[in-house]
Amino acid sequence: MTLYYEKHGDVAVLAADNPPVNALGQAVRGGLQDGLLRAIGEGALAVLILGRGRTWFAGADIREFGKPRVAPFLPDVCNRIEASPIPVIAAIHGTALGGGLEVALSCHYRLAVPGAKLGLPEVSLGIIPGAGGTQRLPRLTGYEEAIAMISGGRPIPASKALALGLVDRIEEGDPMELGLQYARELLARNAPTRPVSALPPPAPVDFEAAKAQVTRKARGQLSPVAAVDAIAASARMPFFDGLAEERRIFRELMETDQREGLIHAFFAERQVAKLPELNDVSPRPLDMIGVIGGGTMGAGIATAALLARLRVTLVEIDTDALDSARKRIAGNLSGALRRGKISQSHHDEVLSDALSLATGYDALTDADVIIEAVFEDMAIKKQVFAKLEAIAKPGAVLASNTSYLDIDEIAASTSRAPDVIGLHFFSPAHVMRLLEVVVGHQSAADVTATGFALGKRLGKVSVRSGVCDGFIGNRILFAYRTCADHMVLDGASPYQIDRALEAFGFPMGPFAVADLAGLDIGWANRKRLAPDRDPRERVPRYADQLCEGGHFGQKTGRGYYIHDGRTRQENPDVLPLIEAERADLGLSPRAFTDDEITRRYMAAMVNEAARVVEEGIARRPLDVDMVLLMGYGFPRYHGGPLKWADMQGLPGLLEDIHRFAEADDFFWQPSDLLMKLVAQGRVFDDLNKEQTP
Ligand code: T1G
Ligand code: NAD
């Protein structure tokens, strides 16, 4: 049973019970429709709709997308609720999202408990509301708020919903009791049914201007822009024609790759931390976190832990360094306060009670998890782990935030290899949602589980990575960055490459990203790799020359671009450096189209990603997709590089790689896995399905 019918005097209660989130699957929709008819048939005077368990309806059942549709359809159910001759009341707790809010909008009266959240998040799944949301919401809130809510997709708290007229009252208590009481009050005053569709549309706004603004923010994503079109229809058409227009746009979006990419991302985000090896493995305690090094990353990691209300002890080399670390953390926390992420009291408590700073490692003897974030230098890391081994309590998890270095080598330098793991955070660590949990050959299962538990506690998306140079993300980054460097040597400008990839949907192209991260990072990495470099590798010099001139990107104000606050301008010194290098190498530059740039860059990314899966560094293609989406700005609406590859067609990609290899068969070696999948007529996503527990 997914929908319960109960009679409470004159009030019929329809209570959904479809855990975990009361999604509006076929049985729930059918139950609502039948329950309504039964209530009317049995002479009830009002109907109360509720969700059992932790929430009201969190939306349509996303698992039904792409499958044949089964009646009754949600728009019809909503219209029938609204047309009911007796008042229908929604008592909302938890989340009323998507179709869930659309059901509420079809009710005649809406009550919410204080913690409830309401929203139409469909655009984040690549679609728009499809059961009247774009036509009913503006009739209650006006166009400006409706456009913000539907095109932005972010849910609002009950208090805001009350202010907007989206709910009629907020009360603390049990939704069933509150709802019954509200129903009785309404009956006592003979309250009428109140269909939202009967309200006139609000005063129109400049929809073209609104659309232009949404288009700019959407960076190529179709659904937020289409949402404005659907909302605008409500201003020029009668209600039911507007519904039909909404439906038409909804169906069109349902067929897009963007919808498929975004739904893939939704489920991958929830799948990624589910690993068969961690079934029945309990994590170790993680109440007290030690952090070594209070630079950019150490301070960010400490901030992340403090924001999650964990206790943190941070160790630095001397009191000056400690002072800088404290300032960095305080700066991060006041930023979080300004952005409304934490309350003033949380902020004050954290600084006075939860954070300790020390210069001696003895301060870490109680720590459950110790995360090292000192300089990226193997010798220094080994010294730190040797000290940790001496002072850490038995069973403490010893983690390194290294970007590239070998976790197994660090582990082998201690006598506690099973306790050692990589926890690779991304900068700024208290903001970026990705955490790579780097599992060494000897890492104990409960240490891995602790990495995932910590990630969850910090609100991160944690991805398991095996050990290799750069782990999942930086290794793949290295491949597509190299491809971009090759294109520059062969004739493309860094600026054309950035523009092409920004048009693809990346918030920043690779050269702008390099400026942001600091050109010195790549420089140090090139120096580190130089001794073992294959002579066939093409490594440009112009980037080193920029660094040699003291230009490290944003932090020095100059790199590929000249930075002034938030604006960037091409640095006129860069192209001459590149031209001189081409001349030295005897290369005559050729023109690239933006399309070729994107195809090459993506082919390099997908090919390396396939290798990362083939070698077992990433367990599943979806793990790679999550790393690129959460840590590297890959546009979510393309689903991740391997989902994108599936949708493009793997045979075409492989043909591209073979063609590129004609000029450079050292860089362009197709991955065995890619060739195997093409030969078998399969796609990466098939591997995700095989490995889902
Ligand atoms: N359909 C199917 N499964 C869903 C689901 C949904 N709508 N929402 C969540 N799940 C599963 C999820 O995969 C996970 O499964 C479990 O529930 C718990 O979720 C016509 C077309 C509600 C805020 O976009 O935002 O309505 O991993 O881990 O952190 O216009 O889930 O356990 O197997 O995320 O407490 C619009 C999507 C749909 C809401 C709860 N609705 N969900 O967060 O738990 S489109 C949404 C969420 C629509 C109409 C249209 C969140 C949540 P498993 P969880 P949570
Ligand atoms: P940073 O130079 O900003 O900070 C390093 C800090 O470590 C300094 O404050 C230094 O005083 C301190 N330190 C050095 N030796 C120490 C010791 N023995 N004991 C205690 N403190 C010591 O460097 P960062 O950017 O924060 O990077 C730290 C680590 O994180 C590196 O391994 C780096 O590869 C990795 N990482 C960096 C980024 C990034 O974007 N910056 C991202 C992910 C991972």
PDB file of N, CA and C in Angstrom, residues 61-127:
ATOM      1  N   ASP A  61       8.559  10.362  -9.686  1.00  0.00           N
ATOM      2  CA  ASP A  61       9.544   9.295  -9.496  1.00  0.00           C
ATOM      3  C   ASP A  61      10.515   9.326 -10.675  1.00  0.00           C
ATOM      4  N   ILE A  62      11.721   9.787 -10.391  1.00  0.00           N
ATOM      5  CA  ILE A  62      12.696  10.017 -11.467  1.00  0.00           C
ATOM      6  C   ILE A  62      13.070   8.711 -12.168  1.00  0.00           C
ATOM      7  N   ARG A  63      12.911   7.605 -11.455  1.00  0.00           N
ATOM      8  CA  ARG A  63      13.262   6.318 -12.085  1.00  0.00           C
ATOM      9  C   ARG A  63      12.307   5.957 -13.217  1.00  0.00           C
ATOM     10  N   GLU A  64      11.133   6.611 -13.243  1.00  0.00           N
ATOM     11  CA  GLU A  64      10.176   6.313 -14.324  1.00  0.00           C
ATOM     12  C   GLU A  64      10.508   7.065 -15.616  1.00  0.00           C
ATOM     13  N   PHE A  65      11.424   8.055 -15.544  1.00  0.00           N
ATOM     14  CA  PHE A  65      11.732   8.855 -16.745  1.00  0.00           C
ATOM     15  C   PHE A  65      12.326   7.959 -17.827  1.00  0.00           C
ATOM     16  N   GLY A  66      11.923   8.226 -19.055  1.00  0.00           N
ATOM     17  CA  GLY A  66      12.483   7.457 -20.163  1.00  0.00           C
ATOM     18  C   GLY A  66      11.785   6.117 -20.354  1.00  0.00           C
ATOM     19  N   LYS A  67      10.887   5.755 -19.409  1.00  0.00           N
ATOM     20  CA  LYS A  67      10.125   4.509 -19.580  1.00  0.00           C
ATOM     21  C   LYS A  67       8.733   4.861 -20.101  1.00  0.00           C
ATOM     22  N   PRO A  68       7.977   3.871 -20.607  1.00  0.00           N
ATOM     23  CA  PRO A  68       6.619   4.188 -21.078  1.00  0.00           C
ATOM     24  C   PRO A  68       5.783   4.759 -19.934  1.00  0.00           C
ATOM     25  N   ARG A  69       5.001   5.791 -20.244  1.00  0.00           N
ATOM     26  CA  ARG A  69       4.227   6.453 -19.192  1.00  0.00           C
ATOM     27  C   ARG A  69       2.974   5.635 -18.893  1.00  0.00           C
ATOM     28  N   VAL A  70       2.623   5.586 -17.612  1.00  0.00           N
ATOM     29  CA  VAL A  70       1.446   4.821 -17.211  1.00  0.00           C
ATOM     30  C   VAL A  70       0.455   5.749 -16.495  1.00  0.00           C
ATOM     31  N   ALA A  71      -0.820   5.673 -16.880  1.00  0.00           N
ATOM     32  CA  ALA A  71      -1.857   6.528 -16.298  1.00  0.00           C
ATOM     33  C   ALA A  71      -2.110   6.100 -14.851  1.00  0.00           C
ATOM     34  N   PRO A  72      -2.663   6.954 -14.011  1.00  0.00           N
ATOM     35  CA  PRO A  72      -3.017   8.343 -14.339  1.00  0.00           C
ATOM     36  C   PRO A  72      -1.782   9.232 -14.347  1.00  0.00           C
ATOM     37  N   PHE A  73      -1.814  10.241 -15.225  1.00  0.00           N
ATOM     38  CA  PHE A  73      -0.678  11.150 -15.349  1.00  0.00           C
ATOM     39  C   PHE A  73      -0.816  12.268 -14.326  1.00  0.00           C
ATOM     40  N   LEU A  74       0.332  12.750 -13.880  1.00  0.00           N
ATOM     41  CA  LEU A  74       0.309  13.735 -12.789  1.00  0.00           C
ATOM     42  C   LEU A  74      -0.474  15.015 -13.125  1.00  0.00           C
ATOM     43  N   PRO A  75      -0.332  15.570 -14.348  1.00  0.00           N
ATOM     44  CA  PRO A  75      -1.103  16.793 -14.627  1.00  0.00           C
ATOM     45  C   PRO A  75      -2.605  16.559 -14.462  1.00  0.00           C
ATOM     46  N   ASP A  76      -3.065  15.372 -14.871  1.00  0.00           N
ATOM     47  CA  ASP A  76      -4.501  15.076 -14.743  1.00  0.00           C
ATOM     48  C   ASP A  76      -4.889  14.940 -13.279  1.00  0.00           C
ATOM     49  N   VAL A  77      -4.020  14.272 -12.508  1.00  0.00           N
ATOM     50  CA  VAL A  77      -4.319  14.111 -11.083  1.00  0.00           C
ATOM     51  C   VAL A  77      -4.411  15.499 -10.427  1.00  0.00           C
ATOM     52  N   CYS A  78      -3.464  16.367 -10.784  1.00  0.00           N
ATOM     53  CA  CYS A  78      -3.474  17.720 -10.212  1.00  0.00           C
ATOM     54  C   CYS A  78      -4.751  18.460 -10.599  1.00  0.00           C
ATOM     55  N   ASN A  79      -5.128  18.370 -11.874  1.00  0.00           N
ATOM     56  CA  ASN A  79      -6.345  19.076 -12.314  1.00  0.00           C
ATOM     57  C   ASN A  79      -7.571  18.549 -11.581  1.00  0.00           C
ATOM     58  N   ARG A  80      -7.597  17.229 -11.352  1.00  0.00           N
ATOM     59  CA  ARG A  80      -8.765  16.648 -10.658  1.00  0.00           C
ATOM     60  C   ARG A  80      -8.804  17.112  -9.213  1.00  0.00           C
ATOM     61  N   ILE A  81      -7.645  17.168  -8.579  1.00  0.00           N
ATOM     62  CA  ILE A  81      -7.613  17.653  -7.186  1.00  0.00           C
ATOM     63  C   ILE A  81      -8.160  19.078  -7.150  1.00  0.00           C
ATOM     64  N   GLU A  82      -7.665  19.884  -8.072  1.00  0.00           N
ATOM     65  CA  GLU A  82      -8.066  21.291  -8.066  1.00  0.00           C
ATOM     66  C   GLU A  82      -9.564  21.440  -8.337  1.00  0.00           C
ATOM     67  N   ALA A  83     -10.106  20.547  -9.182  1.00  0.00           N
ATOM     68  CA  ALA A  83     -11.528  20.648  -9.554  1.00  0.00           C
ATOM     69  C   ALA A  83     -12.446  20.015  -8.510  1.00  0.00           C
ATOM     70  N   SER A  84     -11.863  19.502  -7.429  1.00  0.00           N
ATOM     71  CA  SER A  84     -12.704  18.842  -6.420  1.00  0.00           C
ATOM     72  C   SER A  84     -13.782  19.792  -5.904  1.00  0.00           C
ATOM     73  N   PRO A  85     -15.001  19.288  -5.736  1.00  0.00           N
ATOM     74  CA  PRO A  85     -16.076  20.153  -5.229  1.00  0.00           C
ATOM     75  C   PRO A  85     -15.934  20.437  -3.734  1.00  0.00           C
ATOM     76  N   ILE A  86     -15.117  19.643  -3.033  1.00  0.00           N
ATOM     77  CA  ILE A  86     -14.912  19.912  -1.596  1.00  0.00           C
ATOM     78  C   ILE A  86     -13.465  20.377  -1.400  1.00  0.00           C
ATOM     79  N   PRO A  87     -13.221  21.230  -0.413  1.00  0.00           N
ATOM     80  CA  PRO A  87     -11.886  21.780  -0.233  1.00  0.00           C
ATOM     81  C   PRO A  87     -10.831  20.688   0.000  1.00  0.00           C
ATOM     82  N   VAL A  88      -9.688  20.869  -0.631  1.00  0.00           N
ATOM     83  CA  VAL A  88      -8.564  19.956  -0.439  1.00  0.00           C
ATOM     84  C   VAL A  88      -7.432  20.747   0.210  1.00  0.00           C
ATOM     85  N   ILE A  89      -6.867  20.145   1.269  1.00  0.00           N
ATOM     86  CA  ILE A  89      -5.850  20.850   2.056  1.00  0.00           C
ATOM     87  C   ILE A  89      -4.551  20.062   2.017  1.00  0.00           C
ATOM     88  N   ALA A  90      -3.455  20.785   1.815  1.00  0.00           N
ATOM     89  CA  ALA A  90      -2.132  20.152   1.861  1.00  0.00           C
ATOM     90  C   ALA A  90      -1.503  20.473   3.206  1.00  0.00           C
ATOM     91  N   ALA A  91      -0.995  19.448   3.902  1.00  0.00           N
ATOM     92  CA  ALA A  91      -0.232  19.694   5.138  1.00  0.00           C
ATOM     93  C   ALA A  91       1.184  19.211   4.872  1.00  0.00           C
ATOM     94  N   ILE A  92       2.092  20.162   4.698  1.00  0.00           N
ATOM     95  CA  ILE A  92       3.421  19.864   4.148  1.00  0.00           C
ATOM     96  C   ILE A  92       4.488  19.804   5.234  1.00  0.00           C
ATOM     97  N   HIS A  93       5.272  18.718   5.211  1.00  0.00           N
ATOM     98  CA  HIS A  93       6.490  18.681   6.025  1.00  0.00           C
ATOM     99  C   HIS A  93       7.606  18.105   5.158  1.00  0.00           C
ATOM    100  N   GLY A  94       8.852  18.252   5.600  1.00  0.00           N
ATOM    101  CA  GLY A  94       9.961  17.743   4.785  1.00  0.00           C
ATOM    102  C   GLY A  94      10.108  18.602   3.535  1.00  0.00           C
ATOM    103  N   THR A  95      10.047  17.933   2.368  1.00  0.00           N
ATOM    104  CA  THR A  95      10.211  18.690   1.132  1.00  0.00           C
ATOM    105  C   THR A  95       8.998  18.520   0.226  1.00  0.00           C
ATOM    106  N   ALA A  96       8.534  19.631  -0.327  1.00  0.00           N
ATOM    107  CA  ALA A  96       7.518  19.600  -1.390  1.00  0.00           C
ATOM    108  C   ALA A  96       8.246  20.062  -2.633  1.00  0.00           C
ATOM    109  N   LEU A  97       8.706  19.084  -3.417  1.00  0.00           N
ATOM    110  CA  LEU A  97       9.544  19.438  -4.559  1.00  0.00           C
ATOM    111  C   LEU A  97       8.906  18.965  -5.852  1.00  0.00           C
ATOM    112  N   GLY A  98       9.144  19.718  -6.928  1.00  0.00           N
ATOM    113  CA  GLY A  98       8.706  19.314  -8.252  1.00  0.00           C
ATOM    114  C   GLY A  98       7.226  18.965  -8.252  1.00  0.00           C
ATOM    115  N   GLY A  99       6.926  17.765  -8.754  1.00  0.00           N
ATOM    116  CA  GLY A  99       5.539  17.304  -8.787  1.00  0.00           C
ATOM    117  C   GLY A  99       4.881  17.381  -7.413  1.00  0.00           C
ATOM    118  N   GLY A 100       5.689  17.266  -6.363  1.00  0.00           N
ATOM    119  CA  GLY A 100       5.154  17.359  -4.999  1.00  0.00           C
ATOM    120  C   GLY A 100       4.599  18.747  -4.732  1.00  0.00           C
ATOM    121  N   LEU A 101       5.329  19.760  -5.158  1.00  0.00           N
ATOM    122  CA  LEU A 101       4.812  21.125  -4.972  1.00  0.00           C
ATOM    123  C   LEU A 101       3.630  21.357  -5.909  1.00  0.00           C
ATOM    124  N   GLU A 102       3.675  20.729  -7.076  1.00  0.00           N
ATOM    125  CA  GLU A 102       2.564  20.905  -8.019  1.00  0.00           C
ATOM    126  C   GLU A 102       1.271  20.309  -7.459  1.00  0.00           C
ATOM    127  N   VAL A 103       1.381  19.192  -6.733  1.00  0.00           N
ATOM    128  CA  VAL A 103       0.194  18.649  -6.062  1.00  0.00           C
ATOM    129  C   VAL A 103      -0.303  19.668  -5.033  1.00  0.00           C
ATOM    130  N   ALA A 104       0.649  20.231  -4.269  1.00  0.00           N
ATOM    131  CA  ALA A 104       0.255  21.212  -3.248  1.00  0.00           C
ATOM    132  C   ALA A 104      -0.414  22.437  -3.880  1.00  0.00           C
ATOM    133  N   LEU A 105       0.110  22.844  -5.045  1.00  0.00           N
ATOM    134  CA  LEU A 105      -0.458  24.024  -5.720  1.00  0.00           C
ATOM    135  C   LEU A 105      -1.867  23.747  -6.237  1.00  0.00           C
ATOM    136  N   SER A 106      -2.189  22.467  -6.414  1.00  0.00           N
ATOM    137  CA  SER A 106      -3.530  22.111  -6.884  1.00  0.00           C
ATOM    138  C   SER A 106      -4.524  22.024  -5.731  1.00  0.00           C
ATOM    139  N   CYS A 107      -3.987  21.924  -4.511  1.00  0.00           N
ATOM    140  CA  CYS A 107      -4.877  21.930  -3.350  1.00  0.00           C
ATOM    141  C   CYS A 107      -5.414  23.351  -3.156  1.00  0.00           C
ATOM    142  N   HIS A 108      -6.460  23.456  -2.353  1.00  0.00           N
ATOM    143  CA  HIS A 108      -7.084  24.784  -2.188  1.00  0.00           C
ATOM    144  C   HIS A 108      -6.500  25.566  -1.027  1.00  0.00           C
ATOM    145  N   TYR A 109      -5.920  24.832  -0.063  1.00  0.00           N
ATOM    146  CA  TYR A 109      -5.315  25.481   1.102  1.00  0.00           C
ATOM    147  C   TYR A 109      -4.019  24.753   1.417  1.00  0.00           C
ATOM    148  N   ARG A 110      -3.018  25.512   1.842  1.00  0.00           N
ATOM    149  CA  ARG A 110      -1.709  24.905   2.098  1.00  0.00           C
ATOM    150  C   ARG A 110      -1.172  25.325   3.460  1.00  0.00           C
ATOM    151  N   LEU A 111      -0.783  24.315   4.213  1.00  0.00           N
ATOM    152  CA  LEU A 111      -0.189  24.552   5.527  1.00  0.00           C
ATOM    153  C   LEU A 111       1.183  23.888   5.518  1.00  0.00           C
ATOM    154  N   ALA A 112       2.149  24.504   6.198  1.00  0.00           N
ATOM    155  CA  ALA A 112       3.473  23.874   6.259  1.00  0.00           C
ATOM    156  C   ALA A 112       4.006  23.943   7.677  1.00  0.00           C
ATOM    157  N   VAL A 113       4.831  22.981   8.041  1.00  0.00           N
ATOM    158  CA  VAL A 113       5.541  23.060   9.326  1.00  0.00           C
ATOM    159  C   VAL A 113       6.802  23.914   9.091  1.00  0.00           C
ATOM    160  N   PRO A 114       7.366  24.472  10.148  1.00  0.00           N
ATOM    161  CA  PRO A 114       8.458  25.445   9.966  1.00  0.00           C
ATOM    162  C   PRO A 114       9.675  24.922   9.194  1.00  0.00           C
ATOM    163  N   GLY A 115      10.014  23.644   9.346  1.00  0.00           N
ATOM    164  CA  GLY A 115      11.228  23.151   8.673  1.00  0.00           C
ATOM    165  C   GLY A 115      11.019  22.784   7.207  1.00  0.00           C
ATOM    166  N   ALA A 116       9.796  22.916   6.708  1.00  0.00           N
ATOM    167  CA  ALA A 116       9.522  22.430   5.348  1.00  0.00           C
ATOM    168  C   ALA A 116      10.254  23.270   4.300  1.00  0.00           C
ATOM    169  N   LYS A 117      10.566  22.614   3.171  1.00  0.00           N
ATOM    170  CA  LYS A 117      11.179  23.328   2.046  1.00  0.00           C
ATOM    171  C   LYS A 117      10.325  23.087   0.813  1.00  0.00           C
ATOM    172  N   LEU A 118      10.142  24.138   0.030  1.00  0.00           N
ATOM    173  CA  LEU A 118       9.298  24.029  -1.151  1.00  0.00           C
ATOM    174  C   LEU A 118      10.073  24.487  -2.371  1.00  0.00           C
ATOM    175  N   GLY A 119       9.915  23.767  -3.482  1.00  0.00           N
ATOM    176  CA  GLY A 119      10.646  24.191  -4.666  1.00  0.00           C
ATOM    177  C   GLY A 119      10.252  23.442  -5.914  1.00  0.00           C
ATOM    178  N   LEU A 120      10.664  24.009  -7.035  1.00  0.00           N
ATOM    179  CA  LEU A 120      10.483  23.353  -8.327  1.00  0.00           C
ATOM    180  C   LEU A 120      11.884  23.156  -8.928  1.00  0.00           C
ATOM    181  N   PRO A 121      12.555  22.060  -8.544  1.00  0.00           N
ATOM    182  CA  PRO A 121      13.957  21.871  -8.957  1.00  0.00           C
ATOM    183  C   PRO A 121      14.109  21.218 -10.327  1.00  0.00           C
ATOM    184  N   GLU A 122      13.013  21.117 -11.106  1.00  0.00           N
ATOM    185  CA  GLU A 122      13.081  20.342 -12.358  1.00  0.00           C
ATOM    186  C   GLU A 122      14.211  20.771 -13.282  1.00  0.00           C
ATOM    187  N   VAL A 123      14.491  22.091 -13.350  1.00  0.00           N
ATOM    188  CA  VAL A 123      15.547  22.517 -14.294  1.00  0.00           C
ATOM    189  C   VAL A 123      16.872  21.815 -13.989  1.00  0.00           C
ATOM    190  N   SER A 124      17.095  21.471 -12.734  1.00  0.00           N
ATOM    191  CA  SER A 124      18.371  20.815 -12.424  1.00  0.00           C
ATOM    192  C   SER A 124      18.373  19.372 -12.913  1.00  0.00           C
ATOM    193  N   LEU A 125      17.245  18.879 -13.364  1.00  0.00           N
ATOM    194  CA  LEU A 125      17.190  17.557 -14.002  1.00  0.00           C
ATOM    195  C   LEU A 125      17.039  17.700 -15.522  1.00  0.00           C
ATOM    196  N   GLY A 126      17.160  18.932 -16.013  1.00  0.00           N
ATOM    197  CA  GLY A 126      17.112  19.145 -17.462  1.00  0.00           C
ATOM    198  C   GLY A 126      15.712  19.299 -18.019  1.00  0.00           C
ATOM    199  N   ILE A 127      14.713  19.390 -17.153  1.00  0.00           N
ATOM    200  CA  ILE A 127      13.331  19.543 -17.626  1.00  0.00           C
ATOM    201  C   ILE A 127      12.712  20.774 -16.951  1.00  0.00           C
TER     202      ILE A 127
END
